[in-house]
Coordinates of C-alpha atoms and ligand atoms in Angstrom, one line a residue:
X1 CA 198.7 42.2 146.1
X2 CA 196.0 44.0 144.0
X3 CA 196.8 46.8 142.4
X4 CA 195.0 49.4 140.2
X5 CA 196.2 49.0 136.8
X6 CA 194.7 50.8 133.4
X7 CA 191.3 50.8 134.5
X8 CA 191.2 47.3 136.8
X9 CA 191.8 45.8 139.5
X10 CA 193.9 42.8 139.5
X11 CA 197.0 41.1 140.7
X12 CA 200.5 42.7 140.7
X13 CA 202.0 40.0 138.6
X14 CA 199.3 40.4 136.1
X15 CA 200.2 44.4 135.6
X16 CA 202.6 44.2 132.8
X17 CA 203.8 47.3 131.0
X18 CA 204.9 47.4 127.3
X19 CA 208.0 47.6 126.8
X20 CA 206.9 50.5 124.1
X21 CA 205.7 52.8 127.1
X22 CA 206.5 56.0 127.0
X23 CA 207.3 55.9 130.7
X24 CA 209.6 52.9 130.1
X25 CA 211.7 54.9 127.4
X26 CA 211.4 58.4 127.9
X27 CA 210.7 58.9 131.6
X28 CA 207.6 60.7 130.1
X29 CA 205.4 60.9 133.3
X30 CA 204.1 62.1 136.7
X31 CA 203.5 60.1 139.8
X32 CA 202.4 61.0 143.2
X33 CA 202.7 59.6 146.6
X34 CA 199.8 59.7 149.5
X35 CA 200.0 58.7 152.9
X36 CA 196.8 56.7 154.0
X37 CA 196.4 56.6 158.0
X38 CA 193.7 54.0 159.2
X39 CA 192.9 53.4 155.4
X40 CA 192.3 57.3 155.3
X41 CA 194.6 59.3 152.7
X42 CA 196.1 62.4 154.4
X43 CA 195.5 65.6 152.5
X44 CA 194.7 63.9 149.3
X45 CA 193.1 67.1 147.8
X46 CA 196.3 68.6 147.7
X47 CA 198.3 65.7 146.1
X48 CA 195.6 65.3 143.4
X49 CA 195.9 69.3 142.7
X50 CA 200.0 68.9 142.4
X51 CA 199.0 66.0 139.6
X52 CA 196.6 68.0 138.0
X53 CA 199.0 70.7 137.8
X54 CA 202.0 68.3 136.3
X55 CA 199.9 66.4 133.7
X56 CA 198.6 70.1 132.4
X57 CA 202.2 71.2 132.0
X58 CA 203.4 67.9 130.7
X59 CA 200.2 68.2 128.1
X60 CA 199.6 64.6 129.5
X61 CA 195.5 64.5 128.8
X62 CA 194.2 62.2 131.2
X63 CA 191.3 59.8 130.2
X64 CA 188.2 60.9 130.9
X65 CA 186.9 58.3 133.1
X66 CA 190.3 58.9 134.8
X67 CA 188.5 61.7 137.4
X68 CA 190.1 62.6 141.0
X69 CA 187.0 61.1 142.4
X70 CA 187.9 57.9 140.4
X71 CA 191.6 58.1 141.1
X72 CA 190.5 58.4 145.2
X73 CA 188.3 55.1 144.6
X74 CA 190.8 53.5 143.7
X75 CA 193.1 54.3 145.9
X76 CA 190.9 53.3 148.8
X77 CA 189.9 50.1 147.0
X78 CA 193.5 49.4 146.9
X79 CA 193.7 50.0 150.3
X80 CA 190.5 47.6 151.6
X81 CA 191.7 44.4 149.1
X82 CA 195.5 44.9 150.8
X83 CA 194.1 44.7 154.5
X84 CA 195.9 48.3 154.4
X85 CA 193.4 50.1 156.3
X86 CA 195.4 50.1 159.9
X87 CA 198.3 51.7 160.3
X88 CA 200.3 53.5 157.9
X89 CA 200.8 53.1 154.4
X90 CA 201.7 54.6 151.4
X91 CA 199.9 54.8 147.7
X92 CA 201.8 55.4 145.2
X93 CA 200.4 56.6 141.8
X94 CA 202.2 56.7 138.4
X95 CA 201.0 58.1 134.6
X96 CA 202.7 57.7 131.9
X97 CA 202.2 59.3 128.2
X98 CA 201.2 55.3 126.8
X99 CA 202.9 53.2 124.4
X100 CA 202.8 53.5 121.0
X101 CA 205.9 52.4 118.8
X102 CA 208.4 52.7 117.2
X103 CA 210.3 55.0 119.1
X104 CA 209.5 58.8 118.9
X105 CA 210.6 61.4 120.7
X106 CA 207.5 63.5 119.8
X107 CA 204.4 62.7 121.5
X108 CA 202.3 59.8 120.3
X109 CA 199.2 60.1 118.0
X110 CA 196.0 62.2 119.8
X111 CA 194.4 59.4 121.4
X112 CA 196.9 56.9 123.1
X113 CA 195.7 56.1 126.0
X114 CA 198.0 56.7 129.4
X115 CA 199.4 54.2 131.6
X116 CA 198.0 54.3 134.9
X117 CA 199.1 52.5 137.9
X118 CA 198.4 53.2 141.8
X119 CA 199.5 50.4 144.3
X120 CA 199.7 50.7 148.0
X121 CA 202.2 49.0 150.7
X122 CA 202.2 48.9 154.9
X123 CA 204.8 51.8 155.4
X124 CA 206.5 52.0 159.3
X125 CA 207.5 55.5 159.6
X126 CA 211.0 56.4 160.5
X127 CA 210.1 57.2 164.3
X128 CA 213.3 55.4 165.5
X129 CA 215.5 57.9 163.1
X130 CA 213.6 60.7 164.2
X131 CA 214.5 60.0 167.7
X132 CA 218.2 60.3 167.4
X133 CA 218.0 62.5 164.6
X134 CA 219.0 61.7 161.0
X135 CA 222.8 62.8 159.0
X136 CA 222.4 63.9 155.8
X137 CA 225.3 64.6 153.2
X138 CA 225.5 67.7 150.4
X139 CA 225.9 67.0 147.0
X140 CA 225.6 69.1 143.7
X141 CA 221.7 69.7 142.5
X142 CA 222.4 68.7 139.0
X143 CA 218.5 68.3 137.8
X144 CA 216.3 69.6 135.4
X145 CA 215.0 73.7 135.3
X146 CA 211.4 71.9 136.4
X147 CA 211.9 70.1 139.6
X148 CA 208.4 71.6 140.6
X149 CA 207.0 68.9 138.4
X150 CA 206.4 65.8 140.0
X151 CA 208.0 63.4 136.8
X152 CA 209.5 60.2 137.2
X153 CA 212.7 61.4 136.1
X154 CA 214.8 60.9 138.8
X155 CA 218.0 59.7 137.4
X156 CA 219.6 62.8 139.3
X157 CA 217.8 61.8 142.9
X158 CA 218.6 58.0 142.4
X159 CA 222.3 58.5 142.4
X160 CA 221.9 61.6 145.0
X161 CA 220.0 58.6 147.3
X162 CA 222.9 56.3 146.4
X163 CA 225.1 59.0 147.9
X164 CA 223.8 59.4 150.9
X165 CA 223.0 55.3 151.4
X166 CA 227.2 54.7 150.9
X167 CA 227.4 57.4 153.4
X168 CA 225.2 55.7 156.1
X169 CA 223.2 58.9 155.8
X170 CA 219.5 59.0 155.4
X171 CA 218.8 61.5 153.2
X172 CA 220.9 63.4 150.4
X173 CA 220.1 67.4 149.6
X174 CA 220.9 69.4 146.6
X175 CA 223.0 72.3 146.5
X176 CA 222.8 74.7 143.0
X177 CA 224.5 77.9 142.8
X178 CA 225.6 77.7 147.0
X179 CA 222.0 77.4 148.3
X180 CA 220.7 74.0 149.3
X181 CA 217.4 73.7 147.2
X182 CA 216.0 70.3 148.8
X183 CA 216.6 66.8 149.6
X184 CA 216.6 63.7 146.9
X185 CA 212.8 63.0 148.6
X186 CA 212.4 65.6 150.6
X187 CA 211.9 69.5 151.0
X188 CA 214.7 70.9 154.2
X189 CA 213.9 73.4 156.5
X190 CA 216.6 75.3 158.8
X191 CA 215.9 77.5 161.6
X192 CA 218.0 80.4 161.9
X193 CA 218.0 83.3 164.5
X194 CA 214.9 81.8 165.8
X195 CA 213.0 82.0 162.1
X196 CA 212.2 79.1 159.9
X197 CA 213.5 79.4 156.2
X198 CA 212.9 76.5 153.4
X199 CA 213.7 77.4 149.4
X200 CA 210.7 79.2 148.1
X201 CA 208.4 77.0 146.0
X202 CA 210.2 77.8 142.9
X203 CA 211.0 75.4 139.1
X204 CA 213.8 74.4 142.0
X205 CA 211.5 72.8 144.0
X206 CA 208.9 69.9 144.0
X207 CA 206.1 72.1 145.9
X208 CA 206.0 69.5 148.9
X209 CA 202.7 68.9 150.3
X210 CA 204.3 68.0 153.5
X211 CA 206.3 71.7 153.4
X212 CA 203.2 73.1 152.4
X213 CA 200.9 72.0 155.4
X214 CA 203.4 72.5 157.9
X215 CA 204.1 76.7 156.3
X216 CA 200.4 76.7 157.4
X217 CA 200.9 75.1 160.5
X218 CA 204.2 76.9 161.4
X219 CA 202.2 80.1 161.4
X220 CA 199.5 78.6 163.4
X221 CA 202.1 77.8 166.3
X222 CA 203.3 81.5 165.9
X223 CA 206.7 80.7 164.2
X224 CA 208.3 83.4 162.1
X225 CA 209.1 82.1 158.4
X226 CA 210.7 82.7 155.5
X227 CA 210.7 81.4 151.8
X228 CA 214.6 81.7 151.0
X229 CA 217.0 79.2 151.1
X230 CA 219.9 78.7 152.9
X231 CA 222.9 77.9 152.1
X232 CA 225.5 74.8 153.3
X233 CA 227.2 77.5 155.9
X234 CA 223.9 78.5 157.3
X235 CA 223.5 74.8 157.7
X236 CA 226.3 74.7 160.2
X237 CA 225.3 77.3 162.1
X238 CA 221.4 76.9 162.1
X239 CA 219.9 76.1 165.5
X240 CA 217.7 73.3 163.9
X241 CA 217.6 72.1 160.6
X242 CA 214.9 69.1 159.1
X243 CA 213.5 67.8 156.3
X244 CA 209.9 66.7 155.4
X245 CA 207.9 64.5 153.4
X246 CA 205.0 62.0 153.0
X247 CA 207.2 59.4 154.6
X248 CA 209.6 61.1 156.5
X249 CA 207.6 63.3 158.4
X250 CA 209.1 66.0 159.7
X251 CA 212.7 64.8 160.0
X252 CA 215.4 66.2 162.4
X253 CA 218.5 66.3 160.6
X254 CA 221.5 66.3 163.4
X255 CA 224.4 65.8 161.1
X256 CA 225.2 67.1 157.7
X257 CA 228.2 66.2 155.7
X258 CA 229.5 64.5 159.3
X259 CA 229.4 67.5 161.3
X260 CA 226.9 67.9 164.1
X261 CA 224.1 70.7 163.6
X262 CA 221.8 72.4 166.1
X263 CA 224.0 71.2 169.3
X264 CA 223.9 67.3 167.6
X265 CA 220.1 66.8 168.9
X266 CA 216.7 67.3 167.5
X267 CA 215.2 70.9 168.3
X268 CA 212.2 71.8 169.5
X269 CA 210.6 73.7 166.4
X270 CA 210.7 70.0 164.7
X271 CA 209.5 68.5 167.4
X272 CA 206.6 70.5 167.8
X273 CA 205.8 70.5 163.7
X274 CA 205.8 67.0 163.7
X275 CA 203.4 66.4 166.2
X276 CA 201.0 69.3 164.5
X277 CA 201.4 67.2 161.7
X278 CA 200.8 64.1 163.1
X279 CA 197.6 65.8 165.0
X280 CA 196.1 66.7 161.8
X281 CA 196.3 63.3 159.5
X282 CA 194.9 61.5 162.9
X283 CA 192.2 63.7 162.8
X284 CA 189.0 62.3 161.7
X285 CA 188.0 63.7 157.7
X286 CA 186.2 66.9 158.1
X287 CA 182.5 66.1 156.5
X288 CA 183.5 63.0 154.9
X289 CA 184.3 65.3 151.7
X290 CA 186.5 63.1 150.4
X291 CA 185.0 59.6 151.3
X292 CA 182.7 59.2 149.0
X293 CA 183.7 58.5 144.9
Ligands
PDD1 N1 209.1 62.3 147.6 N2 211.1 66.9 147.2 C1 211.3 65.8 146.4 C2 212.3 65.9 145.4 C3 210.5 64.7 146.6 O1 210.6 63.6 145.8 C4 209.5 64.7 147.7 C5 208.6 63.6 147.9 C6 209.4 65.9 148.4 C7 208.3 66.0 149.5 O2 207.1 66.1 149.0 P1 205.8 65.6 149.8 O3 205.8 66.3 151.1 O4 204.6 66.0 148.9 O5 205.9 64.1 150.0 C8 210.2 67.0 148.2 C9 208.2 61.2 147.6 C10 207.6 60.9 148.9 C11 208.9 60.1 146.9 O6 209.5 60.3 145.9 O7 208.8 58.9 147.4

C-alpha cells in the first residue's frame, strides 16, 4: 500500500513515526476522514475547511508546501497507486505537532516540522445495517469542552465504541447533562412531532460534514429542523431517530439501549436523506473545481 507520508510517497511499512512525536505522546493532533466515490472525494472543500479550522485553534502551523491543493493531490494519488478509484473508500488524514525530545508538554521549538500522513482503504458501506436498522446504546459523554475539534484524542470514543461493540450495538452516543450530544463517530438526529432536531454545532459537537450537508438537504426536501438536542426520553418516543457520518451514511438507528424506537423500523425521513445524500456524492464534480492540484 502507498501511502502519503511527510512529503512522499512510499510504502506503508516504510512510514515509521518517532517514537518522540508529539502525536505519539500527547495526542497533539487533528485528522480528518474523506469519502472518495469512483476515486472522487465527496465534499472535500468542506473537510479541508474543518482542518483548517482545527490546526488554527490548535496553533498547529502547517508547512507551507503543505497547501489544500497539495493535500487533495495527494489524496488522489493515493487513491490511483491503491487501484482505489472504484467504489468506495475512505482517506484518512492525520497531523501531528512533530517530534522533538525530550518530552515537553509545551510546544516544541518554532520550526519542527509536522507529521503528516494521509492513507486510503476500499470501504463497503454498512448498506446491510441500514436495512434492518442499527441499535445503539447511551453512555456518559465524558470528553473534553472542545469536541468541535477534530483531534486524535479519542481515549473517551475508544472506550464509548468498546461499549457499544460488547453490546452487539453499532454505534455508542454521548449523553452530558441529560441531552444526547452525538455518537462516538457519528452526529444523531431524532425526528420528533414530525421536525428534525440534532445538537446544535456547539464545543459539544464535532461540526459533521455529513450533518452539515444533509441540514442543507433537509431543507431542500421541505423538512422542518431544529438545532437542539434531545434528550434519551425524547429518544424513546421519537418517530425516527439516525445517525450520520462519512462512513455510516445516514444511519437508521431502530434500537437504543435495547428498546425499539420509531415502531422498531427505519423511517422514511432517513430513508429519503440518505438517498439525497447518496444522489449528491454520485453526482459528477461541478466544473472540475477540485480536480486539478
Ligand atoms: N468520525 N462526531 C464524531 C465524534 C465523529 O468522530 C464523526 C466522524 C462525526 C461525523 O462527522 P463527518 O460527517 O464529518 O464524518 C461526528 C469519523 C468518520 C471517524 O472518526 O472515523
Amino acid at each position: 500500500m502507498i501511502v502519503f507520508f511527510n512529503g512522499t510517497f512510499i510504502d506503508k511499512a516504510q512510514a515509521t513515526v518517532s517514537v518522540d512525536d508529539r502525536g505519539f505522546l500527547f495526542g497533539d493532533g487533528v485528522y480528518e476522514v474523506f469519502r472518495a466515490t469512483e476515486g472522487e472525494l465527496f465534499a472535500a472543500d468542506r473537510h479541508l475547511r474543518r482542518l483548517a479550522r482545527g490546526l488554527a485553534v490548535l496553533e498547529l502551523a502547517r508547512p507551507a508546501a503543505l497547501t489544500d491543493a497539495a493535500l487533495l493531490a495527494a489524496a488522489r494519488r493515493v487513491l490511483d497507486d491503491n487501484a482505489l478509484t472504484r467504489g468506495d473508500a475512505l482517506v484518512y488524514l492525520q497531523i501531528t505537532r512533530g517530534a522533538a525530545g525530550p518530552r515537553a508538554h509545551q510546544f516544541p521549538p518554532a520550526g519542527t516540522p509536522p507529521t503528516v500522513y494521509l492513507a486510503a482503504n476500499a470501504f463497503t458501506p454498512p448498506d446491510d445495517v441500514r436495512a434492518r436498522g442499527a441499535s445503539v446504546v447511551t453512555t456518559p459523554d465524558e470528553r473534553w469542552g472542545r469536541c468541535d475539534i477534530k483531534s486524535i484524542q479519542l481515549l473517551p470514543n475508544v472506550l464509548a465504541k468498546q461499549r457499544a461493540v460488547r453490546a452487539d450495538a453499532f454505534e455508542a452516543v454521548f449523553v452530558r447533562d441529560g441531552r444526547i450530544t452525538e455518537g462516538a463517530s457519528a452526529n444523531l438526529f431524532a425526528v420528533l412531532g414530525g421536525t428534525l432536531r440534532t445538537h446544535p454545532a456547539d464545543h459539544h459537537i464535532l461540526p459533521g460534514i455529513t450533518r452539515e450537508i444533509l441540514l442543507e438537504e433537509a431543507e431542500q426536501l421541505g423538512v422542518a429542523v431544529v438545532e437542539t438536542a434531545v434528550t434519551p426520553k425524547d429518544l424513546a418516543n421519537a418517530e425516527e431517530v439516525f445517525v450520520t457520518s462519512t462512513s455510516a451514511d445516514v444511519m437508521p438507528v431502530v434500537r437504543v439501549d435495547g428498546r425499539p424506537v420509531g415502531g422498531g423500523q427505519p423511517g422514511p425521513v432517513a430513508q429519503r436523506l440518505h438517498t439525497a445524500l447518496r444522489a449528491l456524492r454520485t453526482r459528477p464534480a461541478p466544473a472540475a473545481a477540485l480536480r486539478s492540484p
